[in-house]
Amino acid sequence: MKSTGKVTGIVSNLVTVLTDGPVSQNEICYINCGGTRLMAEVIKVNGKNAAVQVFESTRGLKNGDTVEFEDKMLEATLGPGLLSSSYDGLQNNLTTMTGVFLKRGEYTEALDHRKLWDFTPIAKPGDKVIAADWLGEVKEGWLPHKIMVPFAFKGEFTVKSIVPAGQYNIDTVIAVLTDADGEDANVTMTQKWPVKIPIKGYREKPRPSRIMETGVRVIDTLNPIAEGGTGFIPGPFGCGKTVLQHAIAKQGDAEVIVMAACGERANEVVEIFTEFPELIDPHTGRHLMERTTIICNTSNMPVAAREASVYTAMTICEYYRAMGMKVLLLADSTSRWAQALREMSNRMEELPGADAFPVDLSAIISSFYARAGMVVLNNGKTGSVTFIGTVSPAGGNLKEPVTESTKKAARCFYALEQNRADKKRYPAVNPIDSYSKYLEYPEIEEYLSEKVAPGWVQMVEKTKNIIRKGREAQEQINILGDDGVPMTYHEQFWKSELVDFIILQQDAFDPVDSVTPMDRQEYMLKLVLDICDRSFEFEDFEQCRKFFNEMINLLKQMNYSEFKSENFNKYQEQLNNLINNGK
Ligand code: ADP
Ligand code: MG
């Protein structure tokens, strides 16, 4: 039963409503505001009073305006056509519009209802199926998009009929399923799902056991992220969060990418719309956008819409994961999402937690990150959602609540450092503070030993030690002066510089250096470690500095040359000569 109500109070986007019947938490409603219907979500219920958060400006709204409750939560529309689309947090389709912003009270269709898709059946009459089982498939770009038994279907069904291969739009009934009581249900190519509830429809969710390659050395070599894993990139403004995320989007070993541009400044979002469609997918040579969905909300959109956007994005990811795909979700920045939570909780006059964020901020962030993961589907195939979010802590303070809460939830930490960005040491990932907890998983260690090189994790540890020792040596040199320390300190410092310049630093805008495949990462790390294993007898620190500078230059040239090309080999030879003569 749908309830109705009347507006009794308005504070910005927070509206109180006197209801005539039951309404539930997170239920969607529409408020009639002078001929416009404003969408809103119930965020608190107290007897006959409901507090609703309006997704748009409440300008002109007055007491007594009528409210219609929908008896359902905020839902995402799922079906073929999600890829290459751009949406706002409420899944209004921004690609079909002329400008980036909709007029107030205007909502668009998420999917094209006329477009015909080439459908091929997978199931046949008589098959027993449950929610999320695959009934058929259409080609979405070059990806096999599975048409599934709707996630909301409960219990076992028998396929009564299924249409033959052919062209159909998303509203065509492609299958009729019969439940245990003999009731028939129609299935089309589209379904809806409440965004705040994780899509289940899988058999189990084991711990991630494989690595997702990104081509970014500071990630893959030193702090790898697992397929189905979680990571976050905190960093002050201008330190390279967006550049790093775009590199991961472009190069990450995933089939589907969902970019949630969450509450960033309007000009940054416009950048995504102009940049992203231009990007070429290095895996296929086609436009990256063909396998990407963009969800965006700018910071001038109302808080509730901003809050919804990350959930809409995650729901789309889970939908593709249920098809057995590798999905990568990137959210930039989750701080704006947390700020939206804060604004809402403050207006509700809830008891605030640290920095006025909601008391349960940690729990909200954790349960969101927990939706990522690798799953085993009912048919035994696997699918995954890997999630990397950025955090923009005010003033670069990593002790603030959003960073701290995210640190508890995410397993990889890529801390961008102002100091490194100032020195143009990109990507400005701090090599000491950053980590990947996946390196501690025995199954990941085994995977790396098998796929990359035996004893790989120990090599990574050794590399991190070189950086740590380099920092210590540098501190001593700074205190005691170049001549005040033994030569070994200079050597230690320069060995860490070698690791820094050759492994850590990577030019995101160079066609060769920007993407480093794993076999090349292995080759370069071994080469660098081999140099670090040697001890050189320098007469003075000037000679040491000169020697390492020459070496860094040659190795840098190698990074900029095609792997094992003529140039690459030439620089390698020069390097060998230098090392042998310098000994
Ligand atoms: P943020 O999102 O943290 O505010 P951006 O990602 O927009 O920062 O990066 C700011 C600038 O830093 C970029 O425009 C670029 O000039 C430079 N930059 C960041 N990362 C790299 C990189 N890996 N290689 C080269 N330049 C980079
Ligand atoms: Mg940015």
Coordinates of C-alpha atoms and ligand atoms in Angstrom, one line a residue:
M1 CA 0.0 0.0 0.0
K2 CA 1.3 3.4 -0.9
S3 CA 1.1 6.1 1.7
T4 CA 0.8 9.9 1.1
G5 CA 1.7 12.8 3.3
K6 CA 1.9 16.6 3.7
V7 CA 5.0 18.8 4.2
T8 CA 5.3 20.1 7.8
G9 CA 8.8 21.6 7.8
I10 CA 11.7 22.4 5.6
V11 CA 15.4 22.9 6.4
S12 CA 17.3 23.1 3.1
N13 CA 17.0 19.6 1.6
L14 CA 15.6 18.0 4.7
V15 CA 11.9 18.0 4.8
T16 CA 9.6 16.7 7.5
V17 CA 6.3 15.0 6.4
L18 CA 3.2 14.0 8.2
T19 CA 2.2 10.7 6.8
D20 CA -1.2 9.0 6.5
G21 CA 0.2 5.4 6.6
P22 CA 3.3 3.3 7.1
V23 CA 6.5 4.4 5.3
S24 CA 9.8 2.6 5.5
Q25 CA 13.4 3.7 6.0
N26 CA 15.0 4.6 2.6
E27 CA 11.7 4.5 0.8
I28 CA 11.4 6.8 -2.2
C29 CA 8.8 9.5 -2.4
Y30 CA 7.8 12.4 -4.7
I31 CA 6.9 15.9 -3.4
N32 CA 4.6 18.0 -5.5
C33 CA 6.2 21.5 -5.6
G34 CA 4.2 23.9 -7.7
G35 CA 3.9 21.6 -10.8
T36 CA 7.3 19.9 -10.4
R37 CA 7.7 16.5 -8.8
L38 CA 10.8 16.4 -6.6
M39 CA 12.3 13.0 -5.8
A40 CA 13.3 12.3 -2.1
E41 CA 14.3 9.5 0.2
V42 CA 13.1 8.7 3.7
I43 CA 16.0 8.9 6.1
K44 CA 14.2 8.8 9.4
V45 CA 10.7 7.6 10.6
N46 CA 9.2 8.5 13.9
G47 CA 5.5 7.6 14.3
K48 CA 3.6 9.5 11.7
N49 CA 6.5 11.8 11.0
A50 CA 9.0 11.1 8.3
A51 CA 12.2 13.0 7.5
V52 CA 12.9 12.9 3.8
Q53 CA 16.0 14.1 2.0
V54 CA 15.2 15.8 -1.3
F55 CA 17.5 15.0 -4.2
E56 CA 17.1 18.5 -5.6
S57 CA 16.8 22.1 -4.6
T58 CA 13.7 22.6 -2.4
R59 CA 13.3 26.2 -3.6
G60 CA 9.6 27.3 -3.5
L61 CA 8.5 24.3 -1.4
K62 CA 6.0 25.1 1.3
N63 CA 4.1 23.5 4.2
G64 CA 1.1 21.6 3.2
D65 CA 2.6 20.5 -0.2
T66 CA 1.6 16.9 -0.9
V67 CA 3.9 13.9 -0.9
E68 CA 3.4 10.5 -2.5
F69 CA 5.4 7.6 -1.2
E70 CA 6.4 4.9 -3.6
D71 CA 6.6 1.8 -1.4
K72 CA 10.1 1.0 -2.7
M73 CA 13.7 2.1 -2.2
L74 CA 16.0 3.9 -4.5
E75 CA 16.6 1.5 -7.3
A76 CA 19.1 1.1 -10.2
T77 CA 17.8 0.1 -13.6
L78 CA 19.9 -2.8 -14.9
G79 CA 20.2 -4.1 -18.4
P80 CA 22.1 -3.9 -21.7
G81 CA 23.1 -0.3 -22.5
L82 CA 24.7 0.6 -19.1
L83 CA 28.1 0.6 -20.7
S84 CA 29.2 3.7 -22.5
S85 CA 26.5 5.6 -20.6
S86 CA 27.0 8.5 -18.2
Y87 CA 24.6 9.0 -15.3
D88 CA 24.1 11.2 -12.3
G89 CA 23.7 9.5 -8.9
L90 CA 20.0 8.9 -9.6
Q91 CA 20.8 7.2 -12.9
N92 CA 19.5 10.0 -15.0
N93 CA 21.1 9.5 -18.4
L94 CA 23.5 12.3 -19.1
T95 CA 24.5 11.1 -22.5
T96 CA 21.1 11.7 -24.0
M97 CA 21.0 15.3 -22.8
T98 CA 22.6 18.3 -24.4
G99 CA 24.1 19.8 -21.3
V100 CA 25.5 18.1 -18.2
F101 CA 22.8 19.2 -15.9
L102 CA 19.1 18.4 -15.8
K103 CA 16.4 20.8 -15.0
R104 CA 14.8 20.4 -11.6
G105 CA 12.2 17.7 -11.4
E106 CA 13.3 16.2 -14.7
Y107 CA 14.2 12.5 -14.7
T108 CA 15.3 10.6 -17.7
E109 CA 15.3 6.9 -18.7
A110 CA 18.4 5.1 -17.7
L111 CA 18.3 2.7 -20.7
D112 CA 17.2 3.0 -24.3
H113 CA 13.9 1.1 -24.7
R114 CA 13.8 1.1 -28.5
K115 CA 17.3 -0.2 -29.2
L116 CA 17.4 -3.8 -30.5
W117 CA 19.9 -6.3 -29.1
D118 CA 21.0 -9.6 -30.6
F119 CA 19.8 -12.1 -28.1
T120 CA 21.0 -15.7 -27.9
P121 CA 19.3 -18.1 -25.4
I122 CA 21.5 -20.0 -22.9
A123 CA 18.7 -21.8 -20.9
K124 CA 16.1 -24.0 -22.5
P125 CA 12.5 -25.0 -21.5
G126 CA 12.5 -27.4 -18.6
D127 CA 15.7 -26.1 -17.0
K128 CA 15.6 -25.4 -13.3
V129 CA 16.9 -21.9 -12.4
I130 CA 17.3 -19.6 -9.4
A131 CA 17.9 -15.8 -9.1
A132 CA 21.0 -14.6 -11.0
D133 CA 21.2 -17.7 -13.3
W134 CA 21.9 -16.9 -16.9
L135 CA 19.0 -17.2 -19.3
G136 CA 20.6 -15.7 -22.4
E137 CA 23.1 -13.3 -23.7
V138 CA 23.4 -10.2 -25.9
K139 CA 26.5 -8.5 -27.2
E140 CA 27.1 -5.2 -25.5
G141 CA 29.9 -3.8 -27.5
W142 CA 32.2 -6.8 -27.6
L143 CA 31.2 -8.1 -24.1
P144 CA 28.8 -10.9 -23.6
H145 CA 26.1 -9.3 -21.4
K146 CA 24.1 -12.0 -19.6
I147 CA 20.4 -11.8 -19.2
M148 CA 19.8 -13.2 -15.8
V149 CA 16.9 -14.4 -13.7
P150 CA 16.0 -11.3 -11.7
F151 CA 17.9 -11.0 -8.4
A152 CA 14.6 -10.4 -6.6
F153 CA 13.1 -13.8 -7.6
K154 CA 12.9 -16.2 -4.6
G155 CA 13.2 -19.9 -4.8
E156 CA 13.5 -22.3 -7.7
F157 CA 11.8 -21.8 -11.1
T158 CA 11.3 -23.9 -14.2
V159 CA 11.9 -22.3 -17.6
K160 CA 8.5 -22.6 -19.3
S161 CA 9.5 -20.9 -22.5
I162 CA 12.3 -18.8 -23.9
V163 CA 12.4 -16.8 -27.1
P164 CA 14.6 -18.0 -30.0
A165 CA 17.8 -16.1 -31.0
G166 CA 16.8 -12.8 -32.5
Q167 CA 16.6 -9.1 -32.1
Y168 CA 14.6 -7.7 -29.2
N169 CA 14.4 -4.6 -27.1
I170 CA 14.9 -4.6 -23.4
D171 CA 11.1 -4.7 -22.6
T172 CA 10.4 -7.8 -24.6
V173 CA 9.5 -10.8 -22.5
I174 CA 12.4 -13.2 -23.4
A175 CA 11.5 -16.0 -21.0
V176 CA 8.5 -17.2 -18.9
L177 CA 9.5 -18.9 -15.6
T178 CA 7.2 -21.0 -13.4
D179 CA 7.6 -21.1 -9.7
A180 CA 7.0 -24.1 -7.3
D181 CA 3.3 -23.1 -6.9
G182 CA 2.8 -23.1 -10.7
E183 CA 2.7 -19.3 -11.0
D184 CA 4.2 -17.9 -14.2
A185 CA 6.6 -14.9 -14.1
N186 CA 7.8 -12.9 -17.2
V187 CA 11.4 -12.0 -17.6
T188 CA 12.6 -9.1 -19.8
M189 CA 16.1 -7.9 -20.4
T190 CA 15.9 -5.3 -17.7
Q191 CA 15.4 -5.4 -13.9
K192 CA 15.6 -3.1 -11.0
W193 CA 17.5 -3.4 -7.7
P194 CA 17.6 -1.2 -4.6
V195 CA 21.1 0.3 -4.6
K196 CA 21.8 0.2 -0.9
I197 CA 21.3 -3.6 -0.7
P198 CA 24.2 -5.7 -2.0
I199 CA 23.2 -8.1 -4.9
K200 CA 23.7 -11.6 -3.7
G201 CA 23.2 -14.3 -6.4
Y202 CA 26.5 -16.2 -5.9
R203 CA 27.5 -19.3 -4.1
E204 CA 30.4 -18.1 -2.1
K205 CA 32.8 -15.2 -1.6
P206 CA 36.3 -16.6 -1.1
R207 CA 39.3 -14.5 -0.1
P208 CA 41.0 -12.9 -3.2
S209 CA 43.8 -15.1 -4.5
R210 CA 44.9 -13.4 -7.7
I211 CA 46.5 -10.0 -8.5
M212 CA 44.9 -7.4 -10.7
E213 CA 47.7 -5.9 -12.9
T214 CA 47.5 -2.2 -13.4
G215 CA 50.8 -1.5 -15.2
V216 CA 51.7 1.0 -12.5
R217 CA 54.9 -0.2 -10.9
V218 CA 54.4 1.3 -7.5
I219 CA 51.2 -0.7 -7.3
D220 CA 52.0 -4.0 -9.0
T221 CA 55.6 -4.4 -7.9
L222 CA 55.5 -3.0 -4.4
N223 CA 51.9 -2.9 -3.2
P224 CA 49.8 -5.1 -5.5
I225 CA 46.0 -5.1 -5.4
A226 CA 44.1 -8.3 -5.6
E227 CA 41.4 -9.0 -8.1
G228 CA 38.3 -8.4 -6.0
G229 CA 40.4 -6.4 -3.6
T230 CA 40.1 -3.0 -2.1
G231 CA 42.4 0.0 -2.0
F232 CA 42.4 3.7 -1.4
I233 CA 44.4 6.7 -2.5
P234 CA 44.5 9.5 0.0
G235 CA 46.2 12.7 -1.0
P236 CA 46.0 16.4 -0.8
F237 CA 44.6 18.4 -3.8
G238 CA 46.9 18.4 -6.8
C239 CA 49.0 15.4 -5.8
G240 CA 47.9 13.1 -8.6
K241 CA 44.9 11.1 -7.3
T242 CA 42.9 11.6 -10.5
V243 CA 45.8 10.9 -12.8
L244 CA 46.6 7.7 -10.9
Q245 CA 43.0 6.6 -10.9
H246 CA 42.7 7.2 -14.7
A247 CA 45.9 5.2 -15.3
I248 CA 44.4 2.3 -13.3
A249 CA 41.1 2.7 -15.3
K250 CA 42.9 2.6 -18.6
Q251 CA 45.4 -0.1 -17.8
G252 CA 43.8 -2.3 -15.1
D253 CA 43.1 -5.9 -16.0
A254 CA 39.3 -5.6 -15.9
E255 CA 36.6 -6.0 -18.4
V256 CA 34.1 -3.5 -17.1
I257 CA 35.0 -0.1 -15.5
V258 CA 32.7 2.0 -13.5
M259 CA 33.9 5.5 -12.6
A260 CA 32.1 7.3 -9.8
A261 CA 33.0 10.9 -9.9
C262 CA 31.6 11.8 -6.6
G263 CA 30.9 15.3 -5.7
E264 CA 34.0 16.8 -7.2
R265 CA 34.2 20.3 -8.5
A266 CA 32.1 20.8 -11.6
N267 CA 35.1 21.6 -13.8
E268 CA 36.7 18.3 -12.8
V269 CA 33.6 16.4 -13.7
V270 CA 33.4 18.1 -17.1
E271 CA 37.0 17.0 -17.6
I272 CA 35.9 13.4 -17.2
F273 CA 33.3 13.9 -19.9
T274 CA 35.8 15.4 -22.3
E275 CA 38.8 13.2 -21.5
F276 CA 37.3 9.8 -21.0
P277 CA 35.5 9.3 -24.3
E278 CA 38.9 10.1 -26.0
L279 CA 40.8 7.4 -24.1
I280 CA 41.9 4.3 -26.1
D281 CA 41.9 1.0 -24.4
P282 CA 45.4 -0.5 -24.6
H283 CA 44.0 -4.0 -24.4
T284 CA 41.7 -3.8 -27.4
G285 CA 42.6 -0.6 -29.3
R286 CA 39.0 0.5 -29.0
H287 CA 37.5 3.3 -27.0
L288 CA 37.7 2.7 -23.3
M289 CA 34.2 4.2 -23.0
E290 CA 32.7 1.2 -24.7
R291 CA 33.2 -0.8 -21.5
T292 CA 32.8 2.0 -19.0
T293 CA 29.9 3.5 -17.1
I294 CA 30.4 7.0 -15.6
I295 CA 28.4 8.1 -12.6
C296 CA 28.9 11.7 -11.7
N297 CA 27.7 14.2 -9.2
T298 CA 29.3 17.6 -8.7
S299 CA 29.6 19.2 -5.4
N300 CA 26.9 21.7 -6.3
M301 CA 24.3 18.9 -6.5
P302 CA 22.2 18.2 -3.4
V303 CA 23.7 16.0 -0.8
A304 CA 21.3 13.1 -1.1
A305 CA 22.1 12.7 -4.8
R306 CA 25.8 12.8 -4.0
E307 CA 25.3 10.2 -1.3
A308 CA 23.3 7.9 -3.7
S309 CA 25.9 8.0 -6.5
V310 CA 28.4 5.6 -5.0
Y311 CA 25.7 3.0 -4.2
T312 CA 24.3 3.3 -7.8
A313 CA 27.9 2.7 -9.1
M314 CA 28.5 -0.3 -6.8
T315 CA 25.1 -1.9 -7.8
I316 CA 26.1 -1.6 -11.5
C317 CA 29.4 -3.3 -10.6
E318 CA 27.7 -6.2 -8.8
Y319 CA 25.3 -6.6 -11.7
Y320 CA 28.3 -7.2 -14.1
R321 CA 30.1 -9.4 -11.6
A322 CA 27.0 -11.7 -11.6
M323 CA 27.7 -12.2 -15.3
G324 CA 31.2 -13.6 -14.4
M325 CA 33.1 -10.4 -15.3
K326 CA 36.1 -8.7 -13.8
V327 CA 34.8 -5.3 -12.8
L328 CA 36.8 -2.3 -11.6
L329 CA 35.1 0.4 -9.6
L330 CA 36.9 3.7 -9.1
A331 CA 35.4 6.4 -6.9
D332 CA 36.9 9.9 -6.9
S333 CA 36.5 11.2 -4.2
T334 CA 34.9 9.2 -1.3
S335 CA 35.6 12.2 0.9
R336 CA 32.8 14.1 -0.8
W337 CA 30.5 11.2 -0.2
A338 CA 31.4 11.3 3.5
Q339 CA 30.8 15.0 3.5
A340 CA 27.3 14.3 2.1
L341 CA 26.7 11.9 4.9
R342 CA 27.9 14.5 7.4
E343 CA 25.7 17.3 6.0
M344 CA 22.7 15.0 6.2
S345 CA 23.4 13.8 9.7
N346 CA 24.0 17.4 10.9
R347 CA 20.7 18.6 9.6
M348 CA 19.0 15.7 11.4
E349 CA 20.6 17.0 14.5
E350 CA 22.0 13.6 15.3
L351 CA 24.7 13.3 18.0
P352 CA 27.9 13.9 15.9
G353 CA 31.0 11.8 15.9
A354 CA 34.6 13.0 15.3
D355 CA 34.8 16.2 13.1
A356 CA 30.9 16.2 13.0
F357 CA 30.8 13.1 10.8
P358 CA 28.1 10.6 11.7
V359 CA 29.0 8.3 14.6
D360 CA 28.7 5.2 12.4
L361 CA 30.9 6.6 9.6
S362 CA 33.3 3.7 10.0
A363 CA 30.6 1.2 9.7
I364 CA 29.1 2.9 6.7
I365 CA 32.4 3.0 4.9
S366 CA 33.3 -0.6 5.9
S367 CA 30.0 -2.1 4.7
F368 CA 30.5 -0.3 1.4
Y369 CA 34.0 -1.6 0.9
A370 CA 32.7 -5.1 1.9
R371 CA 30.6 -5.1 -1.3
A372 CA 33.7 -5.5 -3.4
G373 CA 35.2 -9.0 -3.7
M374 CA 35.6 -12.0 -5.8
V375 CA 32.6 -14.4 -6.0
V376 CA 32.0 -17.9 -7.2
L377 CA 28.7 -17.9 -9.1
N378 CA 26.1 -20.6 -9.0
N379 CA 27.5 -22.1 -12.2
G380 CA 31.0 -22.3 -10.7
K381 CA 32.4 -19.4 -12.7
T382 CA 34.0 -16.4 -10.9
G383 CA 33.4 -12.7 -11.1
S384 CA 34.9 -9.8 -9.2
V385 CA 34.5 -6.2 -8.2
T386 CA 37.8 -4.5 -7.4
F387 CA 37.3 -1.2 -5.7
I388 CA 39.7 1.7 -5.4
G389 CA 38.6 5.0 -3.9
T390 CA 40.4 8.3 -3.4
V391 CA 40.2 10.3 -0.3
S392 CA 40.9 14.0 -0.2
P393 CA 41.8 14.8 3.4
A394 CA 41.6 18.5 4.2
G395 CA 45.1 19.9 4.4
G396 CA 46.6 16.5 3.7
N397 CA 45.9 15.4 7.3
L398 CA 45.8 11.6 7.3
K399 CA 44.5 11.5 10.8
E400 CA 41.1 12.8 9.9
P401 CA 38.0 10.5 10.3
V402 CA 37.4 9.6 6.6
T403 CA 41.0 8.5 6.0
E404 CA 41.1 6.6 9.3
S405 CA 37.8 4.8 8.7
T406 CA 38.8 3.9 5.2
K407 CA 42.1 2.6 6.4
K408 CA 40.2 0.1 8.5
A409 CA 38.1 -1.0 5.5
A410 CA 40.5 -1.0 2.5
R411 CA 43.4 -3.5 2.2
C412 CA 45.7 -1.4 0.1
F413 CA 46.9 2.1 1.0
Y414 CA 48.5 4.3 -1.6
A415 CA 49.3 7.5 0.3
L416 CA 50.1 10.4 -2.0
E417 CA 52.6 12.8 -0.5
Q418 CA 52.7 16.6 -1.0
N419 CA 56.5 16.5 -0.7
R420 CA 56.9 14.0 -3.5
A421 CA 54.4 15.8 -5.7
D422 CA 56.3 19.1 -5.2
K423 CA 59.5 17.4 -6.3
K424 CA 57.6 16.0 -9.3
R425 CA 58.3 12.5 -8.2
Y426 CA 55.2 11.0 -9.8
P427 CA 53.2 9.0 -9.0
A428 CA 53.7 10.7 -5.6
V429 CA 52.9 7.5 -3.6
N430 CA 54.8 7.5 -0.4
P431 CA 56.9 4.3 -0.5
I432 CA 57.3 3.9 3.3
D433 CA 53.7 4.4 4.5
S434 CA 51.9 2.7 1.6
Y435 CA 51.1 -1.0 1.9
S436 CA 49.2 -3.9 0.4
K437 CA 47.9 -6.3 3.0
Y438 CA 47.5 -8.9 0.2
L439 CA 51.2 -9.5 0.3
E440 CA 50.6 -11.2 3.7
Y441 CA 48.1 -13.7 2.2
P442 CA 49.9 -17.1 1.7
E443 CA 47.8 -17.7 -1.5
I444 CA 48.9 -14.4 -3.0
E445 CA 52.5 -15.1 -2.1
E446 CA 52.2 -18.4 -3.9
Y447 CA 50.4 -16.8 -6.8
L448 CA 53.2 -14.3 -7.2
S449 CA 56.0 -16.9 -6.8
E450 CA 54.3 -18.9 -9.6
K451 CA 53.3 -16.1 -12.0
V452 CA 56.0 -13.5 -11.5
A453 CA 59.1 -15.0 -9.9
P454 CA 60.0 -17.4 -7.1
G455 CA 60.5 -15.6 -3.9
W456 CA 58.9 -12.4 -5.3
V457 CA 57.5 -11.2 -2.0
Q458 CA 60.9 -11.4 -0.3
M459 CA 62.3 -9.4 -3.2
V460 CA 59.6 -6.7 -2.6
E461 CA 60.5 -6.6 1.1
K462 CA 64.1 -6.2 0.2
T463 CA 63.3 -3.3 -2.1
K464 CA 61.3 -1.6 0.7
N465 CA 64.2 -2.0 3.0
I466 CA 66.5 -0.3 0.6
I467 CA 64.2 2.7 0.5
R468 CA 63.9 2.7 4.3
K469 CA 67.7 2.5 4.8
G470 CA 68.1 5.2 2.2
R471 CA 65.9 7.6 4.2
E472 CA 67.9 6.9 7.3
A473 CA 71.2 7.6 5.5
Q474 CA 69.7 10.8 4.1
E475 CA 68.8 12.0 7.5
Q476 CA 72.3 11.4 8.8
I477 CA 73.8 13.2 5.8
N478 CA 71.5 16.1 6.4
I479 CA 72.5 16.3 10.0
L480 CA 76.2 15.6 9.8
G481 CA 77.0 16.9 6.3
D482 CA 78.4 15.2 3.2
D483 CA 81.8 14.8 4.7
G484 CA 80.6 13.9 8.2
V485 CA 79.3 10.4 7.3
P486 CA 81.1 7.2 6.1
M487 CA 81.0 6.5 2.3
T488 CA 78.5 3.6 2.9
Y489 CA 75.9 6.2 3.9
H490 CA 76.2 7.9 0.5
E491 CA 76.0 4.5 -1.2
Q492 CA 72.9 3.6 0.7
F493 CA 71.2 6.8 -0.1
W494 CA 72.0 6.6 -3.8
K495 CA 70.8 3.0 -4.0
S496 CA 67.4 4.1 -2.6
E497 CA 67.4 6.9 -5.2
L498 CA 68.0 4.3 -7.9
V499 CA 64.9 2.4 -6.7
D500 CA 63.0 5.7 -6.5
F501 CA 63.8 6.9 -10.0
I502 CA 63.5 3.6 -11.8
I503 CA 60.8 1.6 -10.0
L504 CA 58.7 4.1 -8.1
Q505 CA 58.6 7.1 -10.5
Q506 CA 56.6 6.5 -13.7
D507 CA 55.5 9.1 -16.3
A508 CA 51.7 8.7 -16.7
F509 CA 51.9 10.7 -20.0
D510 CA 54.7 8.7 -21.8
P511 CA 53.3 6.0 -24.2
V512 CA 55.9 3.5 -23.1
D513 CA 56.7 4.3 -19.5
S514 CA 53.0 4.7 -18.5
V515 CA 52.2 1.0 -18.8
T516 CA 54.7 -1.6 -17.5
P517 CA 53.6 -5.2 -18.0
M518 CA 54.5 -7.6 -15.2
D519 CA 57.3 -9.4 -17.0
R520 CA 58.9 -6.0 -17.5
Q521 CA 58.4 -5.1 -13.9
E522 CA 60.1 -8.3 -12.9
Y523 CA 63.0 -7.7 -15.2
M524 CA 63.6 -4.1 -14.0
L525 CA 63.3 -5.0 -10.3
K526 CA 65.8 -7.8 -10.6
L527 CA 68.2 -5.5 -12.5
V528 CA 67.9 -2.8 -9.9
L529 CA 68.3 -5.2 -7.0
D530 CA 71.3 -6.7 -8.7
I531 CA 73.0 -3.3 -8.7
C532 CA 72.0 -2.7 -5.1
D533 CA 73.5 -6.0 -4.0
R534 CA 76.9 -4.9 -5.2
S535 CA 79.2 -2.8 -3.1
F536 CA 81.2 -0.2 -4.9
E537 CA 84.5 1.4 -3.6
F538 CA 84.2 5.1 -4.2
E539 CA 86.9 7.5 -3.4
D540 CA 84.6 10.3 -2.4
F541 CA 80.9 11.1 -2.4
E542 CA 81.2 13.2 -5.6
Q543 CA 82.3 10.1 -7.4
C544 CA 79.5 8.1 -5.9
R545 CA 76.9 10.7 -6.9
K546 CA 78.2 10.9 -10.4
F547 CA 78.3 7.2 -10.8
F548 CA 74.7 6.7 -9.6
N549 CA 73.4 9.6 -11.7
E550 CA 74.8 8.1 -14.8
M551 CA 73.3 4.8 -13.9
I552 CA 69.9 6.3 -13.2
N553 CA 70.0 8.1 -16.5
L554 CA 70.7 4.9 -18.5
L555 CA 68.0 3.0 -16.6
K556 CA 65.5 5.8 -17.2
Q557 CA 66.2 5.6 -20.9
M558 CA 65.5 1.9 -20.7
N559 CA 62.1 2.7 -19.0
Y560 CA 61.3 5.0 -21.9
S561 CA 62.3 2.4 -24.6
E562 CA 60.2 -0.5 -25.8
F563 CA 61.0 -3.6 -23.8
K564 CA 64.1 -5.5 -25.2
S565 CA 64.1 -3.3 -28.3
E566 CA 67.4 -2.3 -29.9
N567 CA 67.5 0.9 -27.9
F568 CA 66.7 -0.9 -24.7
N569 CA 69.5 -3.4 -25.3
K570 CA 71.9 -0.6 -26.2
Y571 CA 71.3 1.2 -22.9
Q572 CA 71.6 -2.0 -21.0
E573 CA 75.0 -2.6 -22.6
Q574 CA 76.1 0.9 -21.6
L575 CA 74.9 0.2 -18.1
N576 CA 76.9 -3.1 -17.9
N577 CA 80.0 -1.3 -19.0
L578 CA 79.5 1.4 -16.5
I579 CA 79.0 -1.1 -13.6
N580 CA 82.0 -3.2 -14.6
N581 CA 84.3 -0.2 -14.9
G582 CA 83.0 1.4 -11.8
K583 CA 83.8 -1.7 -9.7
Ligands
ADP1 P1 44.4 15.5 -7.6 O1 43.3 14.6 -8.3 O2 45.0 14.8 -6.5 O3 43.9 16.8 -7.2 P2 45.6 15.4 -10.2 O4 45.5 13.9 -10.5 O5 44.6 16.2 -11.0 O6 45.6 15.7 -8.7 O7 47.1 15.7 -10.6 C1 47.6 17.0 -10.6 C2 48.7 17.2 -11.6 O8 49.9 16.4 -11.3 C3 48.4 16.6 -13.0 O9 47.7 17.5 -13.8 C4 49.8 16.3 -13.6 O10 50.4 17.4 -14.2 C5 50.6 15.9 -12.4 N1 50.8 14.4 -12.3 C6 50.1 13.7 -11.4 N2 50.5 12.4 -11.5 C7 51.4 12.3 -12.6 C8 52.2 11.3 -13.2 N3 52.1 10.0 -12.8 N4 53.0 11.6 -14.2 C9 53.1 12.9 -14.6 N5 52.4 13.9 -14.0 C10 51.6 13.7 -13.0
MG2 MG 41.3 15.0 -8.6

